[in-house]
Amino acid sequence: MRVTQRTAGTVFVIGGLAVTLAALAYPALVGVETTTTSQDRIIANTRYGSLTEADRDFVVKVRAAGLWEHPLGLMAMERGTTPAMKEAGKHLVAGHSGLDAMCRRMAPELGITLPNQASPQQQQFVATVDGSTGQQFDTTAVNIMRVTHGQIFPVIAKIRANTKNTMIRELADLANDTVLDHITVLEKTDLVNYDQVNFQQTTPPKLPKAEMTPPAPQPGAPVLVLNEPEGLDVNTTSPTPTPTPTPTPTVG
């Protein structure tokens, strides 16, 4: 049974849906206290180019996204009720494993501390999906993730267009391909409620900063690794959506 707009809207309210990868602040990640809200302020000069607040926050955002979407992808692989849903789960896991590996590689080079936990808001997304079953599980997961992926897409483009750091460009390129792939496989489940998704993407609720910020890791704690299950062979680069005809409205 397909879920109505009202039901999908309720799911979003329960999940506290907002900009998943919203501004994440780690004031002293690179040894420089934040004294301005300007995202283009240079906070470090590296051998890969200058690093701005926006660059630094982007790396943290990508890492934080994986910390909730990777486990949600594993859930979808196991609990999805359709082949398309299970396939979407595989792409989520593979994509975020690759992005996470890149984040872990570049963080020491750029002096960035990575979180080991998703933000409270992101953790709630996972709890909301985990608390549903059957097709409701599929629908809840698909629509929450379709909103958050749609919101981060323009952020990636802005970072890629403006950064002067070659490592950040590399991450933005991979993130662009990965997010496009995820949007595509989510849409192929035929569970996206586009009216609700478009509304949530453009009018997210305002939440306290603490709800959207992943907690800083404990001093000396090892960096959590988001592994790709053995044997998972998924291509997550530059997908092409499959056009489907839209029924012509009946006149009269």
Coordinates of N, CA and C in Angstrom, one line a residue:
M1 N 0.8 -1.2 0.0 CA 0.0 0.0 0.0 C 0.9 1.2 0.0
R2 N 0.6 2.2 -0.9 CA 1.4 3.4 -1.0 C 1.0 4.3 0.1
V3 N 2.0 5.1 0.6 CA 1.8 5.9 1.8 C 1.3 7.3 1.3
T4 N 0.3 7.8 2.0 CA -0.3 9.1 1.6 C 0.7 10.2 2.0
Q5 N 0.4 11.4 1.4 CA 1.3 12.6 1.7 C 1.2 12.9 3.2
R6 N 0.0 12.7 3.8 CA -0.2 13.0 5.2 C 0.6 12.1 6.0
T7 N 0.7 10.7 5.7 CA 1.5 9.8 6.4 C 2.9 10.1 6.3
A8 N 3.4 10.4 5.0 CA 4.8 10.7 4.8 C 5.2 12.0 5.6
G9 N 4.3 12.9 5.7 CA 4.5 14.2 6.4 C 4.7 13.9 7.9
T10 N 3.9 13.0 8.4 CA 4.0 12.6 9.8 C 5.4 12.0 10.1
V11 N 5.8 11.1 9.2 CA 7.1 10.5 9.3 C 8.2 11.5 9.5
F12 N 8.1 12.6 8.6 CA 9.1 13.6 8.6 C 9.1 14.4 9.9
V13 N 7.9 14.7 10.5 CA 7.8 15.4 11.7 C 8.4 14.6 12.8
I14 N 8.1 13.3 12.9 CA 8.7 12.4 13.9 C 10.2 12.4 13.8
G15 N 10.7 12.4 12.6 CA 12.1 12.3 12.5 C 12.8 13.7 12.7
G16 N 12.1 14.7 12.9 CA 12.7 16.0 13.0 C 13.5 16.4 11.8
L17 N 12.9 16.2 10.6 CA 13.7 16.4 9.4 C 14.1 17.8 9.2
A18 N 15.4 18.0 8.9 CA 15.9 19.3 8.6 C 17.2 19.1 7.7
V19 N 18.0 20.1 7.6 CA 19.2 19.9 6.8 C 20.1 19.0 7.5
T20 N 20.3 17.8 7.0 CA 21.1 16.8 7.6 C 22.5 17.2 7.8
L21 N 23.1 17.8 6.7 CA 24.5 18.2 6.7 C 24.5 19.7 6.9
A22 N 23.9 20.2 7.9 CA 23.8 21.6 8.2 C 25.2 22.1 8.7
A23 N 25.3 23.4 9.0 CA 26.6 23.9 9.4 C 27.1 23.2 10.7
L24 N 28.2 22.5 10.7 CA 28.7 21.8 11.8 C 30.0 22.5 12.3
A25 N 30.0 22.9 13.6 CA 31.1 23.8 14.1 C 32.0 23.0 15.0
Y26 N 33.3 23.0 14.6 CA 34.3 22.5 15.5 C 35.3 23.7 15.6
P27 N 35.2 24.6 16.6 CA 35.9 25.8 16.6 C 37.5 25.7 16.6
A28 N 38.0 24.6 17.2 CA 39.5 24.5 17.3 C 40.0 23.3 16.6
L29 N 39.4 22.8 15.6 CA 39.8 21.6 14.9 C 41.2 21.7 14.3
V30 N 41.5 22.9 13.9 CA 42.9 23.1 13.3 C 43.7 24.0 14.1
G31 N 43.4 24.2 15.4 CA 44.2 25.0 16.3 C 43.9 26.5 16.2
V32 N 42.8 26.8 15.5 CA 42.4 28.3 15.4 C 41.0 28.4 15.9
E33 N 40.8 29.3 16.9 CA 39.5 29.5 17.4 C 38.6 30.3 16.4
T34 N 37.4 29.9 16.3 CA 36.5 30.6 15.4 C 36.1 32.0 16.0
T35 N 36.4 33.1 15.3 CA 36.1 34.4 15.8 C 35.2 35.1 14.9
T36 N 34.7 34.4 13.8 CA 33.8 35.0 12.9 C 32.9 34.0 12.3
T37 N 31.8 34.4 11.8 CA 30.9 33.4 11.1 C 31.1 33.3 9.6
S38 N 32.2 34.0 9.1 CA 32.4 34.0 7.7 C 33.0 32.7 7.3
Q39 N 32.3 31.9 6.4 CA 32.7 30.6 6.0 C 33.9 30.7 5.1
D40 N 34.2 31.8 4.5 CA 35.4 31.9 3.6 C 36.6 32.4 4.3
R41 N 36.6 32.5 5.6 CA 37.8 32.8 6.4 C 38.8 31.7 6.3
I42 N 40.0 32.0 6.0 CA 41.1 31.0 5.9 C 41.6 30.7 7.3
I43 N 41.5 29.4 7.6 CA 41.9 29.0 9.0 C 43.2 28.2 9.0
A44 N 43.7 27.8 7.8 CA 45.0 27.1 7.7 C 45.5 27.2 6.3
N45 N 46.8 27.3 6.2 CA 47.5 27.2 4.9 C 48.2 25.8 4.8
T46 N 47.8 25.0 3.9 CA 48.3 23.7 3.8 C 49.1 23.5 2.4
R47 N 49.8 22.4 2.3 CA 50.5 22.2 1.0 C 49.5 21.9 -0.1
Y48 N 48.2 21.7 0.2 CA 47.2 21.5 -0.8 C 46.4 22.7 -1.1
G49 N 46.8 23.8 -0.5 CA 46.1 25.1 -0.7 C 45.5 25.6 0.6
S50 N 45.0 26.8 0.6 CA 44.4 27.3 1.8 C 43.1 26.6 2.1
L51 N 42.8 26.5 3.5 CA 41.7 25.8 4.0 C 40.8 26.8 4.7
T52 N 39.5 26.9 4.2 CA 38.6 27.8 4.9 C 37.7 27.1 5.9
E53 N 36.9 27.9 6.6 CA 36.0 27.3 7.5 C 35.0 26.4 6.8
A54 N 34.5 26.9 5.6 CA 33.6 26.1 4.8 C 34.2 24.7 4.4
D55 N 35.5 24.8 4.0 CA 36.2 23.6 3.6 C 36.2 22.6 4.7
R56 N 36.7 23.1 5.9 CA 36.8 22.2 7.1 C 35.4 21.6 7.4
D57 N 34.4 22.4 7.4 CA 33.1 22.0 7.8 C 32.5 20.9 6.8
F58 N 32.9 21.1 5.6 CA 32.5 20.2 4.5 C 33.0 18.8 4.8
V59 N 34.3 18.6 5.2 CA 34.8 17.3 5.5 C 34.1 16.7 6.7
V60 N 33.8 17.5 7.7 CA 33.1 17.0 8.9 C 31.6 16.6 8.5
K61 N 31.0 17.4 7.6 CA 29.7 17.0 7.2 C 29.6 15.7 6.4
V62 N 30.6 15.5 5.5 CA 30.6 14.2 4.8 C 30.8 13.1 5.7
R63 N 31.8 13.2 6.7 CA 32.0 12.2 7.7 C 30.7 11.9 8.5
A64 N 30.1 13.0 8.9 CA 28.9 12.8 9.8 C 27.8 12.1 9.0
A65 N 27.6 12.4 7.7 CA 26.6 11.8 6.9 C 26.8 10.3 6.9
G66 N 28.1 9.9 6.7 CA 28.3 8.4 6.7 C 28.0 7.7 8.0
L67 N 28.2 8.5 9.1 CA 28.0 7.8 10.4 C 26.5 7.4 10.7
W68 N 25.6 8.0 9.9 CA 24.2 7.6 10.0 C 23.7 6.9 8.8
E69 N 24.1 7.3 7.6 CA 23.6 6.6 6.4 C 24.2 5.3 6.1
H70 N 25.5 5.0 6.6 CA 26.1 3.7 6.4 C 25.3 2.7 7.2
P71 N 25.1 2.9 8.5 CA 24.3 1.9 9.2 C 22.9 1.8 8.7
L72 N 22.3 2.9 8.2 CA 20.9 2.8 7.7 C 21.0 2.0 6.4
G73 N 22.0 2.1 5.6 CA 22.2 1.3 4.4 C 22.3 -0.2 4.7
L74 N 23.0 -0.5 5.8 CA 23.1 -1.9 6.2 C 21.7 -2.5 6.6
M75 N 20.9 -1.6 7.3 CA 19.6 -2.0 7.6 C 18.7 -2.3 6.4
A76 N 18.9 -1.4 5.4 CA 18.1 -1.5 4.2 C 18.4 -2.8 3.4
M77 N 19.7 -3.2 3.4 CA 20.1 -4.4 2.8 C 19.5 -5.6 3.5
E78 N 19.3 -5.5 4.8 CA 18.8 -6.7 5.5 C 17.2 -6.7 5.6
R79 N 16.6 -5.5 5.7 CA 15.2 -5.4 6.0 C 14.4 -4.8 4.9
G80 N 15.0 -4.4 3.8 CA 14.2 -3.9 2.7 C 13.3 -4.9 2.2
T81 N 12.1 -4.5 1.8 CA 11.1 -5.5 1.3 C 11.0 -5.7 -0.2
T82 N 11.8 -4.9 -0.9 CA 11.9 -5.1 -2.4 C 13.3 -5.1 -2.8
P83 N 13.6 -5.7 -4.0 CA 14.9 -5.7 -4.5 C 15.5 -4.3 -4.7
A84 N 14.7 -3.4 -5.1 CA 15.1 -2.0 -5.3 C 15.6 -1.4 -4.0
M85 N 14.9 -1.7 -2.9 CA 15.2 -1.1 -1.6 C 16.5 -1.7 -1.1
K86 N 16.7 -3.0 -1.3 CA 18.0 -3.7 -0.9 C 19.1 -3.1 -1.8
E87 N 18.9 -2.9 -3.0 CA 19.9 -2.3 -3.9 C 20.3 -0.9 -3.4
A88 N 19.3 -0.1 -3.1 CA 19.6 1.2 -2.5 C 20.5 1.1 -1.3
G89 N 20.2 0.1 -0.4 CA 21.0 -0.1 0.8 C 22.5 -0.4 0.4
K90 N 22.7 -1.2 -0.6 CA 24.0 -1.5 -1.0 C 24.8 -0.3 -1.5
H91 N 24.1 0.6 -2.3 CA 24.7 1.8 -2.8 C 25.0 2.8 -1.6
L92 N 24.2 2.9 -0.6 CA 24.4 3.7 0.5 C 25.7 3.3 1.3
V93 N 25.8 2.0 1.5 CA 26.9 1.4 2.2 C 28.2 1.6 1.4
A94 N 28.2 1.2 0.1 CA 29.4 1.3 -0.7 C 29.8 2.8 -0.8
G95 N 28.9 3.7 -1.1 CA 29.2 5.1 -1.3 C 29.8 5.7 -0.1
H96 N 29.2 5.5 1.1 CA 29.8 6.1 2.3 C 31.0 5.4 2.8
S97 N 31.2 4.2 2.4 CA 32.5 3.6 2.7 C 33.6 4.3 2.0
G98 N 33.4 4.6 0.7 CA 34.4 5.3 -0.1 C 34.6 6.7 0.3
L99 N 33.6 7.4 0.6 CA 33.7 8.8 1.1 C 34.4 8.8 2.5
D100 N 34.1 7.9 3.3 CA 34.7 7.8 4.6 C 36.2 7.6 4.6
A101 N 36.6 6.7 3.7 CA 38.0 6.4 3.5 C 38.7 7.6 3.0
M102 N 38.1 8.4 2.2 CA 38.8 9.7 1.7 C 38.9 10.7 2.8
C103 N 37.8 10.8 3.6 CA 37.8 11.7 4.8 C 38.9 11.4 5.7
R104 N 39.0 10.1 6.0 CA 40.0 9.6 7.0 C 41.5 9.8 6.5
R105 N 41.6 9.7 5.1 CA 42.9 10.0 4.5 C 43.3 11.4 4.6
M106 N 42.4 12.3 4.3 CA 42.7 13.7 4.2 C 42.7 14.5 5.5
A107 N 42.0 14.0 6.5 CA 41.9 14.7 7.8 C 43.2 15.0 8.4
P108 N 44.1 14.0 8.6 CA 45.4 14.3 9.2 C 46.2 15.3 8.3
E109 N 46.1 15.2 7.0 CA 46.8 16.1 6.1 C 46.4 17.6 6.3
L110 N 45.1 17.8 6.6 CA 44.5 19.1 6.7 C 44.4 19.6 8.2
G111 N 44.7 18.7 9.1 CA 44.6 19.1 10.5 C 43.1 19.1 11.0
I112 N 42.3 18.2 10.5 CA 40.9 18.2 10.8 C 40.6 17.0 11.7
T113 N 39.8 17.2 12.8 CA 39.4 16.2 13.7 C 38.0 15.7 13.2
L114 N 37.9 14.4 13.1 CA 36.7 13.8 12.6 C 35.8 13.3 13.8
P115 N 34.5 13.4 13.7 CA 33.6 12.9 14.7 C 33.5 11.4 14.6
N116 N 33.2 10.7 15.7 CA 32.9 9.3 15.7 C 31.4 9.0 15.9
Q117 N 30.6 10.0 16.1 CA 29.2 9.8 16.2 C 28.5 10.9 15.3
A118 N 27.3 10.4 14.8 CA 26.5 11.4 14.1 C 25.9 12.4 15.0
S119 N 25.3 13.4 14.5 CA 24.6 14.4 15.3 C 23.4 13.8 16.0
P120 N 22.9 14.4 17.1 CA 21.6 13.9 17.7 C 20.5 13.9 16.7
Q121 N 20.4 14.9 15.8 CA 19.3 14.8 14.8 C 19.5 13.6 13.8
Q122 N 20.7 13.4 13.4 CA 21.0 12.3 12.5 C 20.7 10.9 13.2
Q123 N 21.1 10.8 14.5 CA 20.8 9.6 15.2 C 19.3 9.4 15.3
Q124 N 18.5 10.5 15.4 CA 17.1 10.3 15.4 C 16.5 9.8 14.1
F125 N 17.2 10.3 13.0 CA 16.7 9.7 11.7 C 16.8 8.2 11.7
V126 N 18.0 7.7 12.2 CA 18.2 6.2 12.2 C 17.2 5.6 13.1
A127 N 16.9 6.2 14.3 CA 16.0 5.6 15.3 C 14.6 5.5 14.7
T128 N 14.2 6.6 14.0 CA 12.9 6.7 13.3 C 12.7 5.5 12.3
V129 N 13.7 5.4 11.5 CA 13.6 4.3 10.5 C 13.6 2.9 11.1
D130 N 14.5 2.8 12.1 CA 14.6 1.5 12.8 C 13.3 1.1 13.5
G131 N 12.5 2.1 13.9 CA 11.3 1.8 14.6 C 10.1 1.4 13.7
S132 N 10.4 1.4 12.4 CA 9.3 1.0 11.5 C 9.6 -0.4 10.9
T133 N 8.5 -1.0 10.3 CA 8.7 -2.3 9.7 C 8.0 -2.4 8.4
G134 N 8.3 -3.4 7.6 CA 7.6 -3.7 6.4 C 7.8 -2.6 5.4
Q135 N 6.8 -2.3 4.6 CA 6.9 -1.2 3.6 C 7.1 0.2 4.2
Q136 N 6.5 0.3 5.5 CA 6.7 1.6 6.2 C 8.2 1.8 6.4
F137 N 8.9 0.8 6.7 CA 10.4 0.9 6.8 C 11.0 1.5 5.6
D138 N 10.6 0.9 4.4 CA 11.2 1.3 3.1 C 10.8 2.8 2.9
T139 N 9.5 3.1 3.0 CA 9.0 4.5 2.7 C 9.7 5.5 3.6
T140 N 9.8 5.2 4.9 CA 10.4 6.1 5.9 C 11.8 6.4 5.5
A141 N 12.6 5.3 5.3 CA 14.0 5.5 5.0 C 14.2 6.3 3.7
V142 N 13.5 5.9 2.6 CA 13.6 6.5 1.3 C 13.4 8.0 1.4
N143 N 12.3 8.4 2.0 CA 11.9 9.8 2.0 C 12.8 10.7 2.9
I144 N 13.2 10.2 4.0 CA 14.2 10.9 4.9 C 15.5 11.1 4.1
M145 N 16.0 10.1 3.5 CA 17.3 10.2 2.8 C 17.2 11.0 1.5
R146 N 16.0 10.9 0.8 CA 15.9 11.7 -0.4 C 15.9 13.2 -0.1
V147 N 15.3 13.6 1.1 CA 15.3 15.0 1.5 C 16.8 15.4 1.8
T148 N 17.4 14.6 2.6 CA 18.8 15.1 3.0 C 19.8 15.1 1.8
H149 N 19.6 14.1 0.9 CA 20.5 14.1 -0.2 C 20.2 15.3 -1.2
G150 N 18.9 15.6 -1.3 CA 18.6 16.8 -2.1 C 19.1 18.1 -1.5
Q151 N 19.2 18.2 -0.2 CA 19.7 19.4 0.4 C 21.2 19.5 0.3
I152 N 21.9 18.4 0.4 CA 23.4 18.6 0.3 C 23.9 18.8 -1.1
F153 N 23.1 18.4 -2.1 CA 23.6 18.5 -3.5 C 24.1 19.9 -3.8
P154 N 23.3 21.0 -3.6 CA 23.8 22.4 -3.9 C 25.0 22.8 -3.0
V155 N 25.1 22.2 -1.8 CA 26.2 22.5 -0.9 C 27.5 22.0 -1.6
I156 N 27.5 20.8 -2.1 CA 28.6 20.2 -2.7 C 29.1 21.1 -3.9
A157 N 28.1 21.5 -4.7 CA 28.5 22.4 -5.9 C 29.1 23.7 -5.5
K158 N 28.7 24.3 -4.4 CA 29.2 25.5 -3.9 C 30.7 25.3 -3.4
I159 N 30.9 24.3 -2.7 CA 32.2 24.0 -2.2 C 33.2 23.7 -3.4
R160 N 32.7 22.9 -4.3 CA 33.6 22.6 -5.5 C 33.9 23.8 -6.3
A161 N 33.0 24.8 -6.4 CA 33.2 26.0 -7.2 C 34.1 27.0 -6.5
N162 N 34.1 27.0 -5.2 CA 34.8 28.0 -4.5 C 36.1 27.6 -3.8
T163 N 36.3 26.3 -3.5 CA 37.5 26.0 -2.7 C 38.8 26.2 -3.5
K164 N 39.8 26.5 -2.8 CA 41.2 26.6 -3.4 C 42.0 25.5 -2.9
N165 N 41.5 24.5 -2.2 CA 42.2 23.4 -1.7 C 42.0 22.2 -2.6
T166 N 43.1 21.6 -3.1 CA 42.9 20.5 -4.1 C 42.4 19.2 -3.4
M167 N 42.6 19.0 -2.2 CA 42.1 17.8 -1.5 C 40.6 18.0 -1.3
I168 N 40.1 19.2 -1.0 CA 38.7 19.4 -0.8 C 38.0 19.3 -2.2
R169 N 38.6 19.7 -3.3 CA 38.1 19.5 -4.6 C 37.9 18.0 -4.9
E170 N 38.9 17.2 -4.5 CA 38.8 15.7 -4.7 C 37.6 15.1 -3.9
L171 N 37.4 15.6 -2.7 CA 36.3 15.1 -1.9 C 35.0 15.5 -2.5
A172 N 34.9 16.8 -2.9 CA 33.7 17.3 -3.5 C 33.3 16.5 -4.8
D173 N 34.3 16.2 -5.6 CA 34.0 15.4 -6.8 C 33.4 14.1 -6.5
L174 N 34.0 13.4 -5.5 CA 33.5 12.1 -5.2 C 32.1 12.2 -4.5
A175 N 32.0 13.2 -3.7 CA 30.7 13.4 -3.0 C 29.6 13.7 -4.0
N176 N 29.9 14.4 -5.0 CA 28.9 14.8 -6.1 C 28.4 13.5 -6.8
D177 N 29.4 12.6 -7.2 CA 29.0 11.4 -7.9 C 28.2 10.5 -6.9
T178 N 28.6 10.4 -5.7 CA 28.0 9.5 -4.7 C 26.6 10.0 -4.4
V179 N 26.4 11.3 -4.1 CA 25.1 11.7 -3.8 C 24.1 11.6 -5.0
L180 N 24.6 11.9 -6.2 CA 23.8 11.7 -7.4 C 23.4 10.2 -7.5
D181 N 24.3 9.3 -7.3 CA 24.0 7.9 -7.3 C 22.9 7.5 -6.3
H182 N 23.1 8.1 -5.1 CA 22.1 7.7 -4.0 C 20.7 8.3 -4.3
I183 N 20.7 9.5 -4.9 CA 19.4 10.1 -5.3 C 18.7 9.2 -6.3
T184 N 19.5 8.7 -7.3 CA 19.0 7.9 -8.3 C 18.4 6.6 -7.9
V185 N 19.2 5.9 -7.0 CA 18.7 4.6 -6.5 C 17.5 4.7 -5.6
L186 N 17.5 5.8 -4.8 CA 16.3 6.0 -4.0 C 15.0 6.3 -4.8
E187 N 15.2 7.0 -5.9 CA 14.1 7.3 -6.7 C 13.6 6.0 -7.5
K188 N 14.5 5.1 -7.7 CA 14.1 3.9 -8.4 C 13.3 2.9 -7.5
T189 N 13.2 3.2 -6.2 CA 12.3 2.4 -5.4 C 10.8 2.8 -5.6
D190 N 10.6 3.9 -6.3 CA 9.2 4.4 -6.5 C 8.4 4.7 -5.2
L191 N 9.2 5.0 -4.2 CA 8.6 5.4 -2.9 C 8.7 6.9 -2.5
V192 N 9.4 7.6 -3.4 CA 9.6 9.0 -3.1 C 8.3 9.8 -3.2
N193 N 8.0 10.5 -2.2 CA 6.8 11.4 -2.2 C 7.4 12.8 -2.5
Y194 N 7.3 13.1 -3.8 CA 8.0 14.3 -4.3 C 7.5 15.6 -3.7
D195 N 6.2 15.7 -3.6 CA 5.6 16.9 -3.0 C 6.1 17.2 -1.6
Q196 N 6.1 16.2 -0.8 CA 6.6 16.3 0.6 C 8.1 16.5 0.6
V197 N 8.8 15.8 -0.2 CA 10.3 16.0 -0.3 C 10.7 17.4 -0.7
N198 N 10.0 17.9 -1.7 CA 10.4 19.2 -2.2 C 10.1 20.3 -1.1
F199 N 9.0 20.1 -0.4 CA 8.6 21.0 0.7 C 9.6 21.0 1.8
Q200 N 10.0 19.8 2.2 CA 11.0 19.6 3.3 C 12.3 20.1 2.9
Q201 N 12.7 20.0 1.7 CA 14.0 20.5 1.2 C 14.1 22.0 1.3
T202 N 13.1 22.6 1.0 CA 13.1 24.1 0.9 C 12.7 24.8 2.2
T203 N 12.0 24.1 3.1 CA 11.5 24.7 4.4 C 11.8 23.8 5.6
P204 N 13.1 23.5 5.8 CA 13.4 22.6 7.0 C 13.1 23.3 8.3
P205 N 12.7 22.6 9.3 CA 12.5 23.2 10.6 C 13.8 23.7 11.2
K206 N 13.7 24.7 12.0 CA 14.9 25.3 12.6 C 15.1 24.5 14.0
L207 N 16.3 23.9 14.1 CA 16.7 23.2 15.3 C 17.8 23.8 16.0
P208 N 18.0 23.6 17.3 CA 19.2 24.2 18.0 C 20.4 23.6 17.4
K209 N 21.5 24.4 17.4 CA 22.8 24.0 16.8 C 23.3 22.7 17.4
A210 N 23.0 22.5 18.7 CA 23.5 21.3 19.4 C 22.9 20.0 18.8
E211 N 21.7 20.1 18.3 CA 21.0 19.0 17.7 C 21.6 18.6 16.3
M212 N 22.2 19.6 15.7 CA 22.8 19.3 14.3 C 24.3 19.2 14.3
T213 N 24.9 19.1 15.5 CA 26.4 19.1 15.5 C 26.8 17.7 16.1
P214 N 27.6 16.9 15.4 CA 28.1 15.7 16.0 C 29.0 16.0 17.2
P215 N 28.9 15.2 18.2 CA 29.8 15.4 19.4 C 31.3 15.2 19.0
A216 N 32.1 16.0 19.6 CA 33.6 15.8 19.4 C 34.0 14.4 19.9
P217 N 35.0 13.8 19.3 CA 35.5 12.5 19.8 C 36.2 12.6 21.1
Q218 N 36.2 11.5 21.9 CA 37.0 11.5 23.1 C 38.5 11.6 22.8
P219 N 39.3 12.3 23.5 CA 40.7 12.5 23.3 C 41.4 11.1 23.2
G220 N 42.1 10.9 22.1 CA 42.8 9.6 21.9 C 42.0 8.5 21.4
A221 N 40.7 8.7 21.2 CA 39.8 7.6 20.7 C 40.2 7.3 19.2
P222 N 40.2 6.0 18.9 CA 40.5 5.7 17.5 C 39.4 6.1 16.6
V223 N 39.8 6.4 15.3 CA 38.8 6.9 14.4 C 37.9 5.7 13.9
L224 N 36.6 5.8 14.0 CA 35.7 4.7 13.6 C 35.8 4.6 12.1
V225 N 35.9 3.3 11.6 CA 36.0 3.0 10.2 C 34.7 2.5 9.7
L226 N 34.2 3.0 8.6 CA 33.0 2.5 8.0 C 33.3 1.6 6.9
N227 N 33.4 0.3 7.2 CA 33.8 -0.7 6.3 C 32.8 -1.1 5.3
E228 N 33.2 -1.5 4.1 CA 32.3 -2.1 3.1 C 32.3 -3.6 3.3
P229 N 31.2 -4.2 3.4 CA 31.1 -5.6 3.5 C 31.8 -6.4 2.4
E230 N 32.5 -7.5 2.7 CA 33.2 -8.2 1.7 C 32.3 -8.7 0.6
G231 N 32.7 -8.6 -0.6 CA 31.9 -9.0 -1.7 C 30.9 -8.1 -2.3
L232 N 30.8 -6.9 -1.7 CA 29.8 -5.9 -2.1 C 30.4 -5.2 -3.3
D233 N 29.9 -5.4 -4.5 CA 30.4 -4.9 -5.8 C 29.4 -3.9 -6.4
V234 N 29.5 -2.6 -6.1 CA 28.5 -1.6 -6.5 C 29.2 -0.5 -7.2
N235 N 28.7 -0.1 -8.3 CA 29.3 1.1 -9.0 C 28.5 2.3 -8.6
T236 N 29.1 3.3 -7.9 CA 28.4 4.4 -7.4 C 28.8 5.7 -8.1
T237 N 29.3 5.7 -9.3 CA 29.7 6.9 -9.9 C 28.8 7.2 -11.1
S238 N 28.5 8.5 -11.2 CA 27.8 9.1 -12.4 C 26.7 8.2 -13.0
P239 N 25.7 7.9 -12.2 CA 24.6 7.1 -12.8 C 23.7 7.9 -13.7
T240 N 22.9 7.2 -14.5 CA 22.0 7.9 -15.4 C 20.6 7.5 -15.1
P241 N 19.7 8.4 -14.7 CA 18.4 8.1 -14.3 C 17.7 7.5 -15.6
T242 N 16.8 6.5 -15.3 CA 16.0 5.9 -16.4 C 14.7 6.7 -16.6
P243 N 14.5 7.3 -17.7 CA 13.2 8.1 -17.9 C 12.0 7.1 -17.9
T244 N 11.0 7.5 -17.3 CA 9.7 6.8 -17.3 C 8.6 7.7 -17.7
P245 N 7.7 7.2 -18.6 CA 6.6 8.1 -19.0 C 5.7 8.5 -17.9
T246 N 5.2 9.7 -17.9 CA 4.2 10.2 -17.0 C 2.8 10.1 -17.6
P247 N 1.9 9.5 -16.9 CA 0.5 9.4 -17.4 C -0.1 10.7 -17.8
T248 N -0.7 10.8 -19.0 CA -1.4 12.0 -19.4 C -2.7 12.2 -18.7
P249 N -2.9 13.4 -18.0 CA -4.2 13.6 -17.3 C -5.3 13.5 -18.3
T250 N -6.4 12.9 -17.7 CA -7.6 12.8 -18.5 C -8.4 14.1 -18.5
V251 N -8.8 14.6 -19.7 CA -9.6 15.8 -19.8 C -11.0 15.6 -19.9
G252 N -11.8 16.3 -19.2 CA -13.3 16.2 -19.3 C -13.9 15.2 -18.3

